[in-house]
XYZ file of C-alpha atoms in Angstrom:
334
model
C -72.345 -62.505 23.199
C -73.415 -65.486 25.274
C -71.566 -66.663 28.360
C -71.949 -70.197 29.365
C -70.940 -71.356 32.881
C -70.322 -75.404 34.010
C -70.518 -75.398 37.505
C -69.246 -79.110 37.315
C -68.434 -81.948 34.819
C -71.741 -83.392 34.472
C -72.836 -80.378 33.702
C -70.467 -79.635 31.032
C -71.264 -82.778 29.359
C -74.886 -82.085 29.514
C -74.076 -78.319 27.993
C -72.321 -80.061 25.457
C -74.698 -82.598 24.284
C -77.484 -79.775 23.777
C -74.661 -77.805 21.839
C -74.279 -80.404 19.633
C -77.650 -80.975 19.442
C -78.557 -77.535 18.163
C -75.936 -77.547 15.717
C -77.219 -80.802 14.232
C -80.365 -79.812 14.219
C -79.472 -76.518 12.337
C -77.537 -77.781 10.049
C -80.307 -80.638 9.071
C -82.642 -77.674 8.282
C -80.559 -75.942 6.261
C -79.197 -78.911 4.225
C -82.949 -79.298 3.664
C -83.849 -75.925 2.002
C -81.119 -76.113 -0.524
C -81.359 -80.066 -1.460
C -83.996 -82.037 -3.834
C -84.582 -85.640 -5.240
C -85.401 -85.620 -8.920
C -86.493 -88.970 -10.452
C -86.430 -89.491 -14.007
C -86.431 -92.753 -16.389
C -83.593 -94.643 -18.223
C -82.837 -93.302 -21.749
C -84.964 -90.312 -20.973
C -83.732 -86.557 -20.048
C -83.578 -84.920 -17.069
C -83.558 -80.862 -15.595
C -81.714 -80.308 -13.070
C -82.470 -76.868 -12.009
C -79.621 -76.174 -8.984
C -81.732 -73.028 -7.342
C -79.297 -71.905 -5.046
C -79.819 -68.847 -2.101
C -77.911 -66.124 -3.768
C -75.721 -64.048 -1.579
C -77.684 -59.843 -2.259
C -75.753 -57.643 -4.408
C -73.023 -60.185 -5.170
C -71.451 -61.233 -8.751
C -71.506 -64.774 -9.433
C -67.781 -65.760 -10.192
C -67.637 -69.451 -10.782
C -70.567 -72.240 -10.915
C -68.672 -75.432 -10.211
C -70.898 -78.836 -10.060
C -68.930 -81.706 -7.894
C -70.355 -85.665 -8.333
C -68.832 -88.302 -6.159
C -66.146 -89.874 -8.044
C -64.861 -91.857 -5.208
C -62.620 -91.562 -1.704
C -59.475 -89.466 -2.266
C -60.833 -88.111 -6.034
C -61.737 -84.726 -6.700
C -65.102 -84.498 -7.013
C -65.310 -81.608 -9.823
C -67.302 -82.557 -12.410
C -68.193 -79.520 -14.370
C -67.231 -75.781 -14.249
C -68.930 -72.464 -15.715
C -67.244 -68.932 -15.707
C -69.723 -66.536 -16.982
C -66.570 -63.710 -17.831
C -64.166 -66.181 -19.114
C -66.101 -68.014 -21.391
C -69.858 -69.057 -22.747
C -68.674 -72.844 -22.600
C -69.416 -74.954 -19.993
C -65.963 -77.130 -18.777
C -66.194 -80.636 -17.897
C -64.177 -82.470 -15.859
C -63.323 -85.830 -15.920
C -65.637 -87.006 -19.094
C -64.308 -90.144 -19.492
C -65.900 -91.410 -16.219
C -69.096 -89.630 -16.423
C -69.329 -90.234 -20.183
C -71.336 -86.984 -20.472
C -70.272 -85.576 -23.690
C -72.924 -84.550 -25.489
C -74.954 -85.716 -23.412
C -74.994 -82.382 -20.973
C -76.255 -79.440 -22.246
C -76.058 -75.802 -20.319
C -77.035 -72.625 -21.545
C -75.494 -69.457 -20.576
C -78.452 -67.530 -19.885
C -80.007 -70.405 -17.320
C -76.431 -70.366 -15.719
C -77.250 -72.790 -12.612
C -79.571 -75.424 -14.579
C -78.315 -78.507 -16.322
C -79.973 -80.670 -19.133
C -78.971 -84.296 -19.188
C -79.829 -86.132 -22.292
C -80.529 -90.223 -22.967
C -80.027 -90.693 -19.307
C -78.096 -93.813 -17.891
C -77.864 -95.788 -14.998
C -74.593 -94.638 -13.726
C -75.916 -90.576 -13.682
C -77.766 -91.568 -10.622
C -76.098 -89.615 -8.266
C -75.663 -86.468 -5.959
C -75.100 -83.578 -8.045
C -73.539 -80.776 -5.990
C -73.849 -76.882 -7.134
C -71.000 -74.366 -5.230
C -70.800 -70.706 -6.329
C -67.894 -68.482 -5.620
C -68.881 -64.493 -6.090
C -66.081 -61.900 -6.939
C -64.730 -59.412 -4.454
C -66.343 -61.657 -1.140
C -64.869 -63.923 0.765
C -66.922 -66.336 2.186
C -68.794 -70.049 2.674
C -69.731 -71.052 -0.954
C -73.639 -71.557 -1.722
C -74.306 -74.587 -2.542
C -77.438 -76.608 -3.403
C -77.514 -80.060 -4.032
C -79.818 -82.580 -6.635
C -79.805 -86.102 -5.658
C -81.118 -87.686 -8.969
C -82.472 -91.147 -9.399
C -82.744 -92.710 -12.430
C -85.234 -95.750 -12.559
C -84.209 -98.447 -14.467
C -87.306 -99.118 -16.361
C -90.622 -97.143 -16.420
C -93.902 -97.264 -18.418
C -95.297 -93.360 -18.992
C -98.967 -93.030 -17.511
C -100.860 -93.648 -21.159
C -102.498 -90.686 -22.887
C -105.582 -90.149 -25.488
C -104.317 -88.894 -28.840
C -107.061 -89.242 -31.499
C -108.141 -92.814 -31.007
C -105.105 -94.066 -29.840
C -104.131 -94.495 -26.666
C -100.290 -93.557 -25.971
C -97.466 -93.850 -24.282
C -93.853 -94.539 -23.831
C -91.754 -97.989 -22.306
C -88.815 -97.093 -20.844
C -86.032 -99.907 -20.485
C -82.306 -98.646 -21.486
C -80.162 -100.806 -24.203
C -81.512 -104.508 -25.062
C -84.887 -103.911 -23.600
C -88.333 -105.714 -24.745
C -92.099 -104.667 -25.128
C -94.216 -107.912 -24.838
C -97.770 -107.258 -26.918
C -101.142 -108.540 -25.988
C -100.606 -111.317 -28.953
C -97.217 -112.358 -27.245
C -94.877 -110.928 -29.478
C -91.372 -109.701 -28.256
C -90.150 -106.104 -30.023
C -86.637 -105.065 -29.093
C -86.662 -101.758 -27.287
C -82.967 -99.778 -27.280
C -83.256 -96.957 -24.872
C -87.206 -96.222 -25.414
C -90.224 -97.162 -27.571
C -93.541 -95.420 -27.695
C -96.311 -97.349 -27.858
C -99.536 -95.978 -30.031
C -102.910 -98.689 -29.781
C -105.492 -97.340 -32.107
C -107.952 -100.481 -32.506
C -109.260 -102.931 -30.377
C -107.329 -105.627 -31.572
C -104.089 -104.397 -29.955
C -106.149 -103.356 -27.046
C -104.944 -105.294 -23.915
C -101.842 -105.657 -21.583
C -98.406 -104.683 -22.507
C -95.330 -105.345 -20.441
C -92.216 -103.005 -20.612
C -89.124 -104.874 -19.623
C -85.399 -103.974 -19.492
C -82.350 -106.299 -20.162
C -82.525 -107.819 -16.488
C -85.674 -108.996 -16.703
C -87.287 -106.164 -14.637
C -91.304 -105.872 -16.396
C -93.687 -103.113 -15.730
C -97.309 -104.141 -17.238
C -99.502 -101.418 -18.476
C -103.098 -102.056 -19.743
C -103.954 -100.196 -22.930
C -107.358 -99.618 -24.416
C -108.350 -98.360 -27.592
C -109.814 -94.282 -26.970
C -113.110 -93.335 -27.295
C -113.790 -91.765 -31.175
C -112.603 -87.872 -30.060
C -115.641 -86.703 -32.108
C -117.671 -87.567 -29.463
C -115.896 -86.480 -26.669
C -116.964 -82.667 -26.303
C -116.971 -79.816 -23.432
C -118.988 -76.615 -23.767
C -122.900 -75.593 -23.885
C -124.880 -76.653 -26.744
C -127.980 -74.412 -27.804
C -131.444 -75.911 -29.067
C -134.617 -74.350 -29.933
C -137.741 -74.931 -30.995
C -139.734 -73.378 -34.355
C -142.766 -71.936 -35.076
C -144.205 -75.214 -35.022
C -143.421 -76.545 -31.552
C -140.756 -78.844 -33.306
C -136.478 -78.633 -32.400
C -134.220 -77.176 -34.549
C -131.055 -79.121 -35.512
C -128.572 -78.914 -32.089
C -126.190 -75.502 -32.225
C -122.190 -76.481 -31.086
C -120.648 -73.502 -31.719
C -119.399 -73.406 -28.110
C -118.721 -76.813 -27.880
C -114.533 -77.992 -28.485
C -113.149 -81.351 -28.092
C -111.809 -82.411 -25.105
C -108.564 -83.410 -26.757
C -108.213 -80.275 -28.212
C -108.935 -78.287 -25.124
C -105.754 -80.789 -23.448
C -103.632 -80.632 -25.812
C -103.923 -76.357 -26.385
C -103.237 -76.052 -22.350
C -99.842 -78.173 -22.793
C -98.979 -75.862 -26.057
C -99.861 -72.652 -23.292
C -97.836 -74.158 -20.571
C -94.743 -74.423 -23.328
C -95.334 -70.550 -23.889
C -95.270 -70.135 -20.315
C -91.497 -71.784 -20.364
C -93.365 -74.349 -17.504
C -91.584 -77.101 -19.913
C -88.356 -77.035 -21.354
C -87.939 -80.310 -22.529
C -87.051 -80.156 -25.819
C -88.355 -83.512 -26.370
C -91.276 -83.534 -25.006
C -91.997 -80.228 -26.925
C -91.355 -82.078 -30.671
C -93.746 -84.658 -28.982
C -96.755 -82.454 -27.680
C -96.300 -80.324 -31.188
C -96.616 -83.631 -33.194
C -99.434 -85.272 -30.763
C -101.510 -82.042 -31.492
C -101.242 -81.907 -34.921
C -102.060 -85.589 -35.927
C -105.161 -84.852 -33.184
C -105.989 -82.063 -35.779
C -105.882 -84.359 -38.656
C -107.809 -87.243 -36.986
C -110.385 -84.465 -36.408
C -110.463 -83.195 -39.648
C -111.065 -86.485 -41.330
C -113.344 -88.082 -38.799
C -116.551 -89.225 -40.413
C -118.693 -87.325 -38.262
C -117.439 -84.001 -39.308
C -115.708 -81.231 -37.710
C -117.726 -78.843 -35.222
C -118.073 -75.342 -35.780
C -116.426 -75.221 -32.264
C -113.406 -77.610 -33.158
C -112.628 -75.536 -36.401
C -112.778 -71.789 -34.501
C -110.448 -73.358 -31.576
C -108.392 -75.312 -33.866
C -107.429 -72.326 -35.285
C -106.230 -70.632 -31.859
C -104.356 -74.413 -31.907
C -102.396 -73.744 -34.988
C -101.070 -70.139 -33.826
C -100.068 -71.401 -30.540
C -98.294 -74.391 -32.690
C -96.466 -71.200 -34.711
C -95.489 -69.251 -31.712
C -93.918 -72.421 -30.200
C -91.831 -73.716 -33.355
C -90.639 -69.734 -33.703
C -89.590 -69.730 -30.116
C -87.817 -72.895 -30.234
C -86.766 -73.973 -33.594
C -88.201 -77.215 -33.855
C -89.339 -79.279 -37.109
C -93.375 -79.845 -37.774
C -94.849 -82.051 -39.979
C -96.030 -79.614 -42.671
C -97.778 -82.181 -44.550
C -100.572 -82.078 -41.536
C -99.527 -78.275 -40.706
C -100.367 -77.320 -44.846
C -103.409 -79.725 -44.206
C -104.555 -77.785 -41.523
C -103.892 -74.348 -42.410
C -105.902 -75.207 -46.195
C -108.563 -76.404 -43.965
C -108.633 -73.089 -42.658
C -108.553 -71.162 -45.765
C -111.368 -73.109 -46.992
């Protein structure tokens, strides 16, 4: 117990001030460990993983998310009751124009996926739990999402193409090097594979808004190796043809830590999963049919590639394109 004593007014006031001082000041740090900013593009998708300070040996009862709807409105805007139902219950769709749009799973109970994300989702997102059998001040935690209204991905080397994806929402346009105009509704990706598309392309949404990104053709991924190479010399005092067996593409190296950090469950994005399965496996076919041969190294990695590929389309259902996957795996055989 603390006793505090004004021995006049000014005192009192001075007391006061440091009172509500301290209270500010502890409330700012707590708002701070259960709040984050999460910035994702127009038309793309979004995690919002609510990670909330669970009270110890307590039974979640209700997970209800609140979004400002406006003064005097209630700002419910979704609901999940683990021992009523599996469903997730949304509130007020017509103004947040979610449906199927938000996804939840049971088993990830706090997080929420938002698909084809727009404008209007930018917004504080607000997590409360209620437990059964306590009584108590709800835990909250609290996402304040931004969604940018046009964005150009940082560009990527698949094969010889240089890739990435322009961002703009509904009536968007990707200016080319040569000037064209190509309408972009939600999101384009852009794939430049010879040096006559190389150059700058601009992203731009329907306001006007332009992000410019320089793209170059990639270097020819045959040449572009990591590992120790062995050479010796004969009899003769003459070297013997270079050995690469430990030698892998660089591309291939990339692209099997993204298929390990999938495994991992350190992305969940389901689109960027189809994406990073597909990117792989045309880099396996642009490998396979380069000119300059595939390396012993390549072909004993790219086979550690296609299992990882497997392990990923079991765990999460999605499509391949078997025409390169039955490439690959007769490539294999053979």
């Amino acid at each position: 117990m603390v006793s505090i004593v004004f021995g006049n007014c000014q005192n009192m006031f001075k007391t006061i001030l440091c009172l509500n001082f301290w209270f500010s000041s502890s409330f700012a740090y707590v708002f701070a460990d259960n709040r984050e900013k999460v910035i994702r593009c127009i038309a793309g998708n979004v995690t919002m993983q609510f990670k909330p300070e669970l009270v110890d040996d307590k039974e979640v009862k209700t997970y209800v998310w609140n979004k400002v709807r406006g003064v005097n409105k209630d700002p419910s805007f979704a609901k999940f009751e683990p021992s009523v139902s599996s469903q997730l219950e949304i509130y007020y769709n017509d103004e947040h124009q979610v449906q199927n749009r938000l996804i939840h799973y049971p088993e990830e109970p706090a997080t929420l996926y938002l698909t084809n994300l727009r404008k209007s989702d930018q917004q504080q997102y607000t997590l409360a739990l209620s437990y059964v059998d306590y009584i108590g001040t709800p835990t909250e935690y609290i996402i304040d999402l931004e969604v940018q209204d046009v964005c150009f991905e940082k560009p990527k080397e698949v094969g010889k193409c240089a890739v990435t994806t322009c961002y703009t929402g509904d009536n968007g346009v990707l200016k080319t090097p040569d000037g064209a105009k190509q309408t972009v509704m939600g999101y384009k990706q852009v794939k430049v594979c010879d040096e006559a598309t190389s150059g700058n392309y601009s992203c731009c949404n329907a306001a006007g808004t332009c992000l410019v990104q320089p793209l170059q053709e990639s270097t020819d991924v045959s040449t572009m190796s990591t590992g120790v190479a062995t050479r010796f010399c004969d009899e003769h005092g003459e070297w013997e043809p270079p050995n690469f067996i430990n030698c892998t593409n660089e591309a291939l190296v990339n692209a099997s830590s993204l298929l390990e950090s999938i495994i991992g469950n350190e992305t969940q994005d389901q689109i960027r999963i189809q994406e990073t399965v597909n990117n792989t496996l045309q880099l396996m076919k642009n490998l396979t049919s380069s000119t300059n041969g595939i390396g012993a190294g390549d072909l004993s990695s790219s086979v550690g590639v296609l299992e990882k590929i497997v392990t990923v389309t079991n765990a999460t259902g999605l499509a391949i394109e078997k025409e390169v996957m039955m490439q690959q795996k007769l490539r294999k055989v053979e």
